[in-house]
Coordinates of C-alpha atoms in Angstrom, one line a residue:
Chain A
M1 CA -0.4 -42.4 -6.7
A2 CA 0.2 -40.7 -3.4
A3 CA 3.9 -40.4 -4.2
E4 CA 3.0 -38.8 -7.5
T5 CA 0.8 -36.3 -5.8
V6 CA 3.5 -35.3 -3.3
S7 CA 6.0 -35.0 -6.1
Q8 CA 3.6 -32.8 -8.1
H9 CA 3.0 -30.6 -5.1
D10 CA 6.8 -30.3 -4.5
E11 CA 7.2 -29.3 -8.2
D12 CA 4.3 -26.8 -8.0
D13 CA 5.7 -25.3 -4.8
S14 CA 9.2 -25.1 -6.4
E15 CA 7.7 -23.2 -9.4
L16 CA 5.7 -20.9 -7.1
T17 CA 8.8 -20.2 -5.0
R18 CA 10.9 -19.3 -8.0
L19 CA 8.1 -17.0 -9.2
L20 CA 7.7 -15.4 -5.8
G21 CA 11.5 -14.9 -5.5
A22 CA 11.6 -13.2 -8.9
Y23 CA 8.8 -10.8 -8.0
I24 CA 10.5 -9.9 -4.7
A25 CA 13.9 -9.6 -6.3
C26 CA 12.6 -7.2 -9.0
A27 CA 10.5 -5.2 -6.6
T28 CA 13.5 -4.8 -4.3
G29 CA 15.7 -3.6 -7.1
W30 CA 13.0 -1.0 -8.0
L31 CA 12.7 0.0 -4.3
V32 CA 16.4 0.8 -4.2
L33 CA 16.4 2.7 -7.5
S34 CA 13.2 4.7 -6.8
T35 CA 14.3 5.7 -3.3
A36 CA 17.8 6.6 -4.5
V37 CA 16.0 9.0 -6.9
G38 CA 13.8 10.1 -3.9
I39 CA 17.0 11.0 -1.9
I40 CA 18.3 13.1 -4.8
V41 CA 14.9 14.9 -5.0
A42 CA 14.9 15.5 -1.2
F43 CA 18.4 17.0 -1.2
K44 CA 17.4 19.4 -3.9
F45 CA 15.2 21.2 -1.4
A46 CA 18.0 21.6 1.1
Y47 CA 20.6 22.3 -1.6
P48 CA 18.9 23.8 -4.7
E49 CA 22.2 23.9 -6.7
F50 CA 22.6 20.1 -6.3
L51 CA 22.6 18.3 -9.7
T52 CA 21.1 20.9 -12.0
N53 CA 21.5 18.8 -15.2
P54 CA 18.1 18.5 -16.9
Y55 CA 18.2 14.7 -16.5
F56 CA 18.4 15.2 -12.8
S57 CA 15.8 18.1 -12.7
F58 CA 13.1 17.9 -10.0
G59 CA 10.3 17.9 -12.6
R60 CA 11.7 14.7 -14.2
L61 CA 12.9 12.9 -11.1
R62 CA 9.9 13.4 -8.9
P63 CA 7.5 11.4 -11.0
I64 CA 10.2 8.7 -11.5
H65 CA 10.3 8.4 -7.7
T66 CA 6.6 8.2 -7.3
N67 CA 5.7 6.0 -10.3
D68 CA 8.5 3.5 -9.7
T69 CA 7.6 3.3 -6.0
F70 CA 3.9 2.7 -6.9
Y71 CA 4.0 0.5 -9.9
A72 CA 7.5 -1.2 -9.8
W73 CA 8.2 -1.6 -6.0
A74 CA 4.8 -1.9 -4.2
S75 CA 2.7 -3.3 -7.0
V76 CA 5.2 -6.0 -8.1
A77 CA 5.9 -7.1 -4.5
L78 CA 2.2 -7.2 -3.6
V79 CA 1.2 -9.1 -6.7
G80 CA 3.9 -11.7 -6.0
L81 CA 2.8 -12.0 -2.4
V82 CA -0.9 -12.3 -3.1
F83 CA -0.3 -15.0 -5.7
Y84 CA 1.4 -16.9 -2.9
V85 CA -1.3 -16.2 -0.4
A86 CA -4.0 -17.3 -2.8
C87 CA -2.3 -20.6 -3.5
K88 CA -1.9 -21.3 0.2
T89 CA -5.4 -20.2 1.3
C90 CA -7.1 -22.0 -1.5
A91 CA -5.0 -25.2 -1.2
T92 CA -4.2 -25.2 -4.9
R93 CA -1.5 -24.3 -7.3
L94 CA -1.3 -21.0 -9.2
Y95 CA -3.6 -21.1 -12.2
S96 CA -0.7 -20.3 -14.6
I97 CA 2.9 -19.9 -13.6
K98 CA 3.7 -18.9 -17.2
L99 CA 1.1 -16.1 -17.0
G100 CA 2.7 -15.0 -13.7
W101 CA 6.0 -14.6 -15.4
I102 CA 4.3 -12.6 -18.3
T103 CA 2.7 -10.3 -15.7
L104 CA 6.1 -9.7 -14.0
A105 CA 7.7 -9.0 -17.4
L106 CA 5.0 -6.5 -18.3
F107 CA 5.4 -4.7 -15.0
N108 CA 9.1 -4.5 -15.5
I109 CA 9.0 -3.4 -19.1
A110 CA 6.4 -0.7 -18.3
A111 CA 8.6 0.5 -15.4
V112 CA 11.8 0.6 -17.5
L113 CA 10.2 2.4 -20.4
G114 CA 8.3 4.8 -18.0
T115 CA 11.5 5.7 -16.2
I116 CA 13.4 6.3 -19.4
A117 CA 10.6 8.3 -21.0
L118 CA 10.2 10.5 -17.9
D119 CA 13.9 11.2 -17.7
I120 CA 14.2 12.3 -21.3
G121 CA 11.2 14.5 -20.9
F122 CA 8.2 12.5 -22.2
N123 CA 5.3 12.5 -19.8
N124 CA 1.5 12.7 -19.5
G125 CA 1.5 16.2 -18.1
D126 CA 1.1 17.0 -14.4
Q127 CA -1.3 14.2 -13.7
E128 CA 0.1 12.9 -10.4
Y129 CA 0.8 9.2 -10.3
R130 CA -0.2 8.8 -14.0
E131 CA 2.7 10.7 -15.6
W132 CA 3.7 7.7 -17.8
I133 CA 2.6 8.3 -21.4
W134 CA -0.5 6.4 -22.6
W135 CA 1.0 3.4 -24.3
I136 CA 3.3 2.7 -21.3
E137 CA 0.2 3.0 -19.0
A138 CA -1.5 0.5 -21.4
L139 CA 1.3 -2.0 -20.6
L140 CA 0.7 -1.5 -16.9
L141 CA -3.0 -2.0 -17.4
I142 CA -2.3 -5.3 -19.3
A143 CA 0.0 -6.4 -16.4
I144 CA -2.8 -5.8 -13.9
L145 CA -5.3 -7.5 -16.2
T146 CA -3.2 -10.6 -16.5
A147 CA -2.6 -10.6 -12.7
A148 CA -6.3 -10.3 -12.1
Y149 CA -7.1 -13.2 -14.4
N150 CA -4.5 -15.4 -12.8
L151 CA -5.6 -14.6 -9.2
I152 CA -9.3 -15.0 -9.9
M153 CA -8.8 -18.3 -11.7
T154 CA -6.6 -19.5 -8.9
V155 CA -9.2 -18.7 -6.3
A156 CA -11.8 -20.4 -8.5
R157 CA -9.9 -23.7 -8.1
R158 CA -10.1 -23.7 -4.3
K159 CA -11.2 -26.8 -2.5
D160 CA -13.4 -25.1 0.1
D161 CA -16.7 -23.4 -0.6
D162 CA -15.7 -20.3 1.3
I163 CA -13.3 -17.7 -0.1
Y164 CA -11.0 -16.8 2.7
L165 CA -11.0 -13.1 3.7
S166 CA -7.6 -12.3 2.3
N167 CA -8.8 -13.2 -1.1
W168 CA -11.8 -11.0 -0.8
Y169 CA -9.4 -8.0 -0.3
T170 CA -6.9 -9.0 -3.0
M171 CA -9.4 -9.9 -5.7
G172 CA -11.5 -6.8 -4.8
G173 CA -8.4 -4.6 -5.0
I174 CA -7.3 -5.9 -8.3
I175 CA -10.8 -5.7 -9.9
W176 CA -11.3 -2.1 -8.6
T177 CA -8.0 -1.1 -9.9
L178 CA -8.8 -2.4 -13.4
I179 CA -11.9 -0.2 -13.4
L180 CA -9.9 2.7 -11.9
S181 CA -7.2 2.4 -14.6
I182 CA -9.7 2.2 -17.5
V183 CA -11.6 5.3 -16.2
A184 CA -8.4 7.2 -15.7
F185 CA -6.9 6.5 -19.1
I186 CA -9.9 6.9 -21.4
P187 CA -9.2 10.3 -23.1
L188 CA -12.8 11.5 -23.8
Y189 CA -13.2 13.6 -20.7
Q190 CA -9.6 14.4 -19.9
Y191 CA -9.9 18.1 -20.1
G192 CA -11.0 21.0 -17.9
L193 CA -12.9 20.2 -14.7
G194 CA -13.6 16.7 -15.9
Q195 CA -9.9 16.0 -15.8
V196 CA -9.6 17.4 -12.3
A197 CA -12.4 15.1 -11.1
V198 CA -10.8 12.1 -12.8
Q199 CA -7.4 13.0 -11.3
G200 CA -8.9 13.2 -7.8
F201 CA -10.6 9.8 -8.5
F202 CA -7.4 8.2 -9.7
M203 CA -4.7 9.6 -7.5
H204 CA -6.5 8.8 -4.2
N205 CA -7.9 5.4 -5.3
A206 CA -4.5 4.2 -6.6
V207 CA -3.6 4.1 -2.9
G208 CA -6.9 3.2 -1.3
M209 CA -8.3 0.8 -3.8
W210 CA -5.1 -0.9 -4.9
F211 CA -2.3 -0.9 -2.3
T212 CA -4.6 -0.8 0.7
P213 CA -6.8 -3.9 0.0
L214 CA -3.8 -5.9 -1.2
T215 CA -1.8 -5.1 1.9
L216 CA -4.8 -5.7 4.2
G217 CA -5.4 -9.0 2.5
L218 CA -1.8 -9.9 3.3
F219 CA -2.3 -9.0 7.0
Y220 CA -5.4 -11.2 7.2
Y221 CA -3.2 -14.1 6.2
V222 CA 0.1 -13.4 7.8
L223 CA -1.2 -12.4 11.3
P224 CA -3.2 -15.5 12.0
K225 CA -0.5 -17.7 10.6
L226 CA 2.4 -16.2 12.6
L227 CA 0.4 -15.9 15.8
N228 CA -1.4 -19.3 15.4
R229 CA -4.6 -17.5 16.3
P230 CA -7.6 -16.7 14.1
I231 CA -8.4 -13.1 13.2
Y232 CA -10.3 -11.5 16.1
S233 CA -13.5 -10.9 14.1
Y234 CA -13.9 -12.2 10.6
A235 CA -17.3 -10.4 10.2
L236 CA -15.6 -7.1 11.1
G237 CA -13.1 -7.7 8.3
V238 CA -16.0 -8.3 5.9
L239 CA -17.7 -5.1 7.2
A240 CA -14.4 -3.1 6.6
F241 CA -14.2 -4.6 3.1
W242 CA -17.6 -3.4 2.1
T243 CA -17.4 0.0 3.8
N244 CA -14.1 0.6 2.1
L245 CA -15.8 -0.1 -1.2
V246 CA -18.8 2.2 -0.4
F247 CA -16.9 5.1 1.1
Y248 CA -13.5 5.2 -0.6
P249 CA -14.1 5.8 -4.3
I250 CA -15.6 9.3 -4.0
I251 CA -13.2 10.8 -1.4
G252 CA -10.4 11.7 -3.9
A253 CA -12.2 15.0 -4.5
H254 CA -11.0 16.1 -1.1
H255 CA -7.7 16.8 -2.8
F256 CA -9.5 19.6 -4.6
I257 CA -11.2 21.5 -1.8
F258 CA -11.8 25.1 -2.7
S259 CA -11.4 24.2 -6.4
P260 CA -14.1 25.0 -9.0
L261 CA -15.3 21.4 -8.7
P262 CA -19.0 21.2 -7.6
W263 CA -19.4 22.1 -3.9
W264 CA -21.6 19.1 -3.3
L265 CA -18.9 16.8 -4.6
Q266 CA -16.3 18.4 -2.3
T267 CA -18.8 18.1 0.7
L268 CA -19.5 14.5 -0.2
A269 CA -15.8 13.8 -0.3
I270 CA -15.4 15.3 3.2
V271 CA -18.4 13.4 4.7
F272 CA -17.1 10.1 3.3
S273 CA -13.6 10.9 4.4
V274 CA -15.1 10.9 7.9
A275 CA -17.0 7.7 7.2
M276 CA -13.7 6.1 6.2
L277 CA -12.9 6.1 9.9
V278 CA -15.3 3.1 10.2
P279 CA -13.3 0.6 8.0
V280 CA -10.0 2.1 9.2
W281 CA -10.7 1.8 12.9
A282 CA -12.6 -1.5 12.5
G283 CA -9.7 -3.0 10.5
S284 CA -7.0 -1.6 12.8
A285 CA -8.8 -2.7 16.0
N286 CA -9.3 -6.2 14.4
F287 CA -5.6 -6.5 13.8
L288 CA -4.5 -5.1 17.2
L289 CA -7.0 -7.3 19.0
T290 CA -5.7 -10.3 17.2
M291 CA -2.2 -9.4 18.5
R292 CA -3.5 -8.8 22.1
G293 CA -1.5 -10.6 24.8
R294 CA 1.1 -11.8 22.3
W295 CA 3.4 -8.8 22.4
E296 CA 6.5 -10.8 23.4
Q297 CA 5.9 -13.0 20.4
V298 CA 5.5 -9.9 18.2
R299 CA 8.8 -8.4 19.7
R300 CA 10.8 -11.6 19.0
S301 CA 9.5 -12.1 15.5
Y302 CA 11.3 -11.2 12.2
A303 CA 8.1 -10.2 10.5
L304 CA 5.5 -9.1 13.1
P305 CA 7.2 -5.8 14.1
F306 CA 6.9 -4.7 10.5
V307 CA 3.3 -5.8 10.4
F308 CA 2.6 -4.0 13.7
V309 CA 4.1 -0.7 12.4
G310 CA 2.1 -1.3 9.2
V311 CA -1.1 -1.5 11.2
L312 CA -0.2 1.6 13.1
G313 CA 0.6 3.4 9.8
Y314 CA -2.8 2.4 8.5
L315 CA -4.5 3.7 11.6
L316 CA -2.6 6.9 11.9
G317 CA -2.2 7.7 8.2
S318 CA -5.8 7.1 7.3
T319 CA -7.1 9.0 10.4
Q320 CA -4.8 11.9 9.5
G321 CA -6.3 11.8 6.0
T322 CA -9.8 12.2 7.4
F323 CA -8.8 15.3 9.4
E324 CA -6.9 16.7 6.4
A325 CA -10.1 16.7 4.4
F326 CA -11.8 19.3 6.7
R327 CA -12.0 22.6 5.0
S328 CA -10.7 24.5 8.0
L329 CA -7.5 22.3 8.0
Q330 CA -7.2 22.3 4.2
A331 CA -7.0 26.1 4.4
V332 CA -3.7 25.6 6.2
W333 CA -2.2 22.5 4.7
H334 CA -3.4 22.6 1.1
L335 CA -0.4 22.5 -1.3
T336 CA 2.1 22.5 1.6
N337 CA 4.7 19.8 2.4
F338 CA 2.4 18.5 5.0
T339 CA 0.7 16.5 2.3
V340 CA 4.1 14.9 1.3
G341 CA 4.5 13.8 4.9
H342 CA 1.0 12.3 4.9
S343 CA 1.6 10.4 1.7
H344 CA 4.8 8.9 3.2
L345 CA 2.9 8.0 6.4
T346 CA 0.5 5.9 4.3
M347 CA 2.6 4.6 1.4
Y348 CA 5.7 4.0 3.6
T349 CA 4.6 3.3 7.1
F350 CA 1.5 1.3 6.1
I351 CA 2.1 -0.1 2.7
T352 CA 5.9 -0.6 2.6
F353 CA 6.2 -1.8 6.2
G354 CA 3.3 -4.2 5.5
I355 CA 5.0 -5.6 2.4
W356 CA 8.2 -6.1 4.4
G357 CA 6.2 -7.9 7.0
G358 CA 4.8 -10.2 4.3
I359 CA 8.2 -10.8 2.7
Y360 CA 9.9 -11.7 6.0
A361 CA 7.0 -13.9 7.0
L362 CA 6.5 -15.8 3.7
V363 CA 9.7 -15.8 1.7
P364 CA 11.9 -17.7 4.3
R365 CA 9.1 -20.3 4.6
A366 CA 9.1 -20.7 0.8
T367 CA 12.9 -20.8 0.2
G368 CA 14.1 -22.2 3.5
R369 CA 16.5 -19.4 3.9
A370 CA 16.2 -16.5 6.4
P371 CA 18.3 -13.4 7.1
S372 CA 20.0 -12.8 10.4
L373 CA 18.0 -11.3 13.2
M374 CA 20.5 -8.5 13.6
L375 CA 20.3 -7.4 10.0
T376 CA 16.5 -7.6 10.1
G377 CA 16.5 -5.5 13.2
L378 CA 18.9 -3.0 11.7
H379 CA 16.5 -2.8 8.7
F380 CA 13.6 -2.2 11.0
W381 CA 15.1 0.4 13.2
L382 CA 16.8 2.4 10.4
A383 CA 13.5 2.5 8.5
T384 CA 11.5 3.3 11.6
V385 CA 13.7 6.1 12.9
G386 CA 14.3 7.5 9.4
M387 CA 10.6 7.5 8.6
T388 CA 9.7 9.2 12.0
I389 CA 12.2 12.0 11.4
Y390 CA 11.0 12.4 7.8
I391 CA 7.3 12.6 8.7
L392 CA 7.7 14.8 11.7
A393 CA 9.9 17.2 9.7
L394 CA 7.4 17.6 6.9
S395 CA 4.4 17.7 9.2
I396 CA 5.9 20.5 11.3
G397 CA 7.5 22.3 8.3
G398 CA 4.3 22.0 6.2
T399 CA 2.2 23.5 9.0
I400 CA 4.6 26.4 9.3
Q401 CA 4.6 26.8 5.5
G402 CA 0.8 27.1 5.5
L403 CA 0.7 29.5 8.4
V404 CA 3.2 31.8 6.7
W405 CA 1.2 31.7 3.5
M406 CA -2.0 32.6 5.4
S407 CA -0.2 35.5 7.1
G408 CA 0.3 37.2 3.8
A409 CA 4.0 37.4 4.2
P410 CA 6.2 37.2 1.0
F411 CA 6.6 33.6 -0.4
I412 CA 10.3 33.6 0.3
D413 CA 9.6 33.8 4.0
S414 CA 7.9 30.4 3.9
V415 CA 10.9 29.0 2.1
T416 CA 13.3 30.3 4.8
A417 CA 11.0 29.1 7.5
I418 CA 10.8 25.5 6.3
A419 CA 14.5 25.2 5.2
P420 CA 15.7 23.4 8.4
D421 CA 12.8 20.9 8.1
W422 CA 13.8 20.1 4.5
L423 CA 17.3 19.3 5.7
W424 CA 15.8 17.0 8.5
R425 CA 13.7 15.4 5.8
S426 CA 16.9 14.6 3.8
I427 CA 18.5 13.1 6.9
G428 CA 15.4 10.9 7.6
G429 CA 15.2 9.9 4.0
S430 CA 18.9 8.9 4.0
L431 CA 18.3 6.6 7.0
M432 CA 15.3 5.1 5.1
F433 CA 17.4 4.6 2.0
I434 CA 20.2 2.9 4.0
S435 CA 17.6 0.6 5.5
H436 CA 16.6 -0.4 1.9
L437 CA 20.2 -1.5 1.2
V438 CA 20.1 -3.7 4.3
F439 CA 16.7 -5.0 3.1
A440 CA 18.2 -5.8 -0.3
W441 CA 21.0 -7.8 1.3
N442 CA 18.4 -9.7 3.4
V443 CA 16.4 -10.5 0.2
W444 CA 19.6 -11.8 -1.4
I445 CA 20.1 -14.1 1.6
M446 CA 16.5 -15.2 1.6
L447 CA 16.5 -16.0 -2.2
G448 CA 19.6 -18.1 -2.3
G449 CA 22.6 -16.2 -1.0
G450 CA 22.3 -17.7 2.5
E451 CA 22.5 -21.2 3.9
R452 CA 19.4 -23.1 4.8
V453 CA 19.2 -22.7 8.5
A454 CA 16.0 -24.3 9.8
S455 CA 16.3 -22.8 13.2
R456 CA 16.1 -19.3 11.8
I457 CA 12.8 -19.9 9.9
E458 CA 10.0 -18.4 11.8
P459 CA 7.5 -21.2 12.3
I460 CA 4.1 -20.8 10.9
K461 CA 2.3 -23.1 13.3
E462 CA -0.7 -25.2 12.5
A463 CA -3.6 -25.7 14.7
A464 CA -4.1 -29.1 16.3
Chain B
M1 CA -16.5 28.8 5.2
V2 CA -19.0 30.0 2.6
G3 CA -20.0 28.8 -0.8
G4 CA -22.4 26.4 -2.5
P5 CA -26.1 25.7 -2.0
P6 CA -26.6 24.9 1.7
L7 CA -29.6 22.5 1.1
G8 CA -27.6 20.3 -1.2
S9 CA -24.7 20.1 1.2
A10 CA -27.0 19.4 4.1
L11 CA -28.7 16.5 2.2
V12 CA -25.4 15.0 1.2
A13 CA -24.2 15.3 4.8
L14 CA -27.4 13.8 6.2
A15 CA -27.4 10.8 3.8
G16 CA -23.7 10.1 4.2
G17 CA -24.0 10.6 8.0
A18 CA -26.9 8.2 8.3
I19 CA -25.0 5.4 6.5
T20 CA -21.9 6.1 8.6
L21 CA -23.8 5.9 11.8
W22 CA -25.4 2.6 10.8
V23 CA -22.1 1.0 10.1
I24 CA -20.5 2.4 13.2
V25 CA -23.2 0.6 15.3
A26 CA -22.6 -2.6 13.4
A27 CA -18.8 -2.3 13.8
I28 CA -19.1 -1.7 17.6
R29 CA -21.4 -4.8 17.9
M30 CA -18.8 -6.9 16.1
L31 CA -16.0 -5.6 18.2
I32 CA -17.7 -6.3 21.5
S33 CA -19.0 -9.7 20.6
P34 CA -17.2 -11.2 17.6
G35 CA -18.9 -14.7 18.1
E36 CA -17.7 -17.0 15.3
T37 CA -17.0 -19.9 17.7
D38 CA -18.0 -22.7 15.2
P39 CA -14.8 -24.7 14.5
S40 CA -15.9 -24.9 10.8
H41 CA -15.9 -21.1 10.5
P42 CA -13.6 -20.0 7.7
K43 CA -11.5 -18.0 10.1
Y44 CA -10.2 -21.2 11.6
S45 CA -9.6 -22.9 8.3
V46 CA -6.6 -20.7 7.5
L47 CA -4.8 -22.1 10.6
R48 CA -5.2 -25.7 9.5
G49 CA -2.1 -26.0 7.4
D50 CA -1.4 -25.0 3.9
R51 CA -1.6 -27.6 1.2

C-alpha cells in the first residue's frame, strides 16, 4: 500500500513537472517574441525611418508587445508556478492535470490569434492592455476561468485546515481578475466617460489585482523555502492582502487626472494611491526582514537575487506610482515617457524578476536540472543593468519632455530634447533582450537540455 | 489646483485618510512585534517539507 502511494506520488509529481515545464517553455517563447517586438518599437523612437512597413508600424507593434508580455509571458509563467505552489503548500496533487493543459492551450491560442489580429490591423481600439478583439478576449477569459477552477479545487483538497498565505494571494488574484475581466468586456457602458472609467479600472488593476498578488504569493512560498526561515510576520502578509483589496481597485482613475471624470473619483484615486503605501511598505518590509542577516545566502543563490530585485521593484515602483498620482506631479508627467519608465519598473523589475526568481527556485527542484551559475549571473546582470539604463533614461527624458511642454515651447522642441534618452532606452532594452536569450537557454537546460547535476540544485531545506 | 466641490473632496479625503491611518498603526504594531511563536502556526508549516 505504501509502495503504491509512493508510486502514485511519483507519477503525480512527474505529470506536474511536465505541466510546469510546458508553461515555462511557452512563457519563455512569448517573452523572447514580445520583447523582440519591444526592441523594434524602442528603436523606432531613435530612428523613425526604421521598418516603416504597415505590419511593423508602431500602432500595431506596441499593443503586440504589451498584450503578449501581459497575457502570454507573465500570465502563463505565473499560472504554471502558482499551480506548482498550490500543490506543494496543500500537500496534494493538482485537481486536474488535463484542465491545466487546456488552460495552457487557451492562453496560447488567444495569444497567437491576438498577435496575428493586431498585426493585420484588427483591434479593440485604443483601450490599453485590452486591444485584442472581443472573441479573443473571451478565450483569455475562459483560460483564466479554467485556471481559477483548477487552483481553487486544488486548494480545497488540502490536508491542513489553514490555507497558506501564498494561496490567499494567488486565489484572490485569480478571482479578482475574473471580475475585472467581466466588467471590462461587457459592452453596455463602453462609451464616453463610462468607457474612460472602465479603462482606468481595467488597465491599472490588470497589474495590481492580477500580476501583483500572484507574484507576491510566489514570494511568500519561495523566500521561506530557500532561506529555511518562516516569513517575518504572517499577520502583516494578511494585512497587506486585505488592504490591497480595499485600496487598489479604485486607484486606476489616477490615470485620468484632469480628465472630465468626476473630481471626487479622481480625489479618491489619489487618496487611496497614498493608502497603497500601507500594503506596499508592509509587504516589502516583511520580505526584507525575512532576508535579514542572510545576505551572503542571497548573494550565492541562483534564485534569491532575482527575488530581491523583485522586492525592490515592488517597493520602488509602487511608491513611485503613489507620487505620480499627485496632481502637482501629474501636471508634469502626464502623457510623457516617464509613465513608460514607471510601467517597466513595475512589470519588469517587480513582476518579471519575481517570476525569474520563482522559476530558478522551483523548476530545477522539479526537473533535477539546473543551469550554470555563470549563465544565471549573466542573465541577472544583463537584465539589471539594461533595466536600470532603460528606466533612468525614460524617467529623466520624460521629466524633460513634460517641462518643455509646460514651458509652452513648440512640440518639436520636446522631441529634440528627449532624443538622446530614447537612444539610451534602446541600448538598455537591447541588454534586457539579450538577457532574455540567455534566460531562454537556461530554461532549455532546466527542462531537459542539461544533465542532472544534483550539486547544482539549490537545496530547499526542511525544518527539523 | 482648482476644480470640483471642495466639501466632497474633503469628505473623501477624510474617510480615506482615517482608514489609512488605522491600518498604518496596525502594520507598525505587526512590524515591531510579529509574535506568531506557536510552532503549529501556519507560517512554520510551509517549512516542514512538501508532500
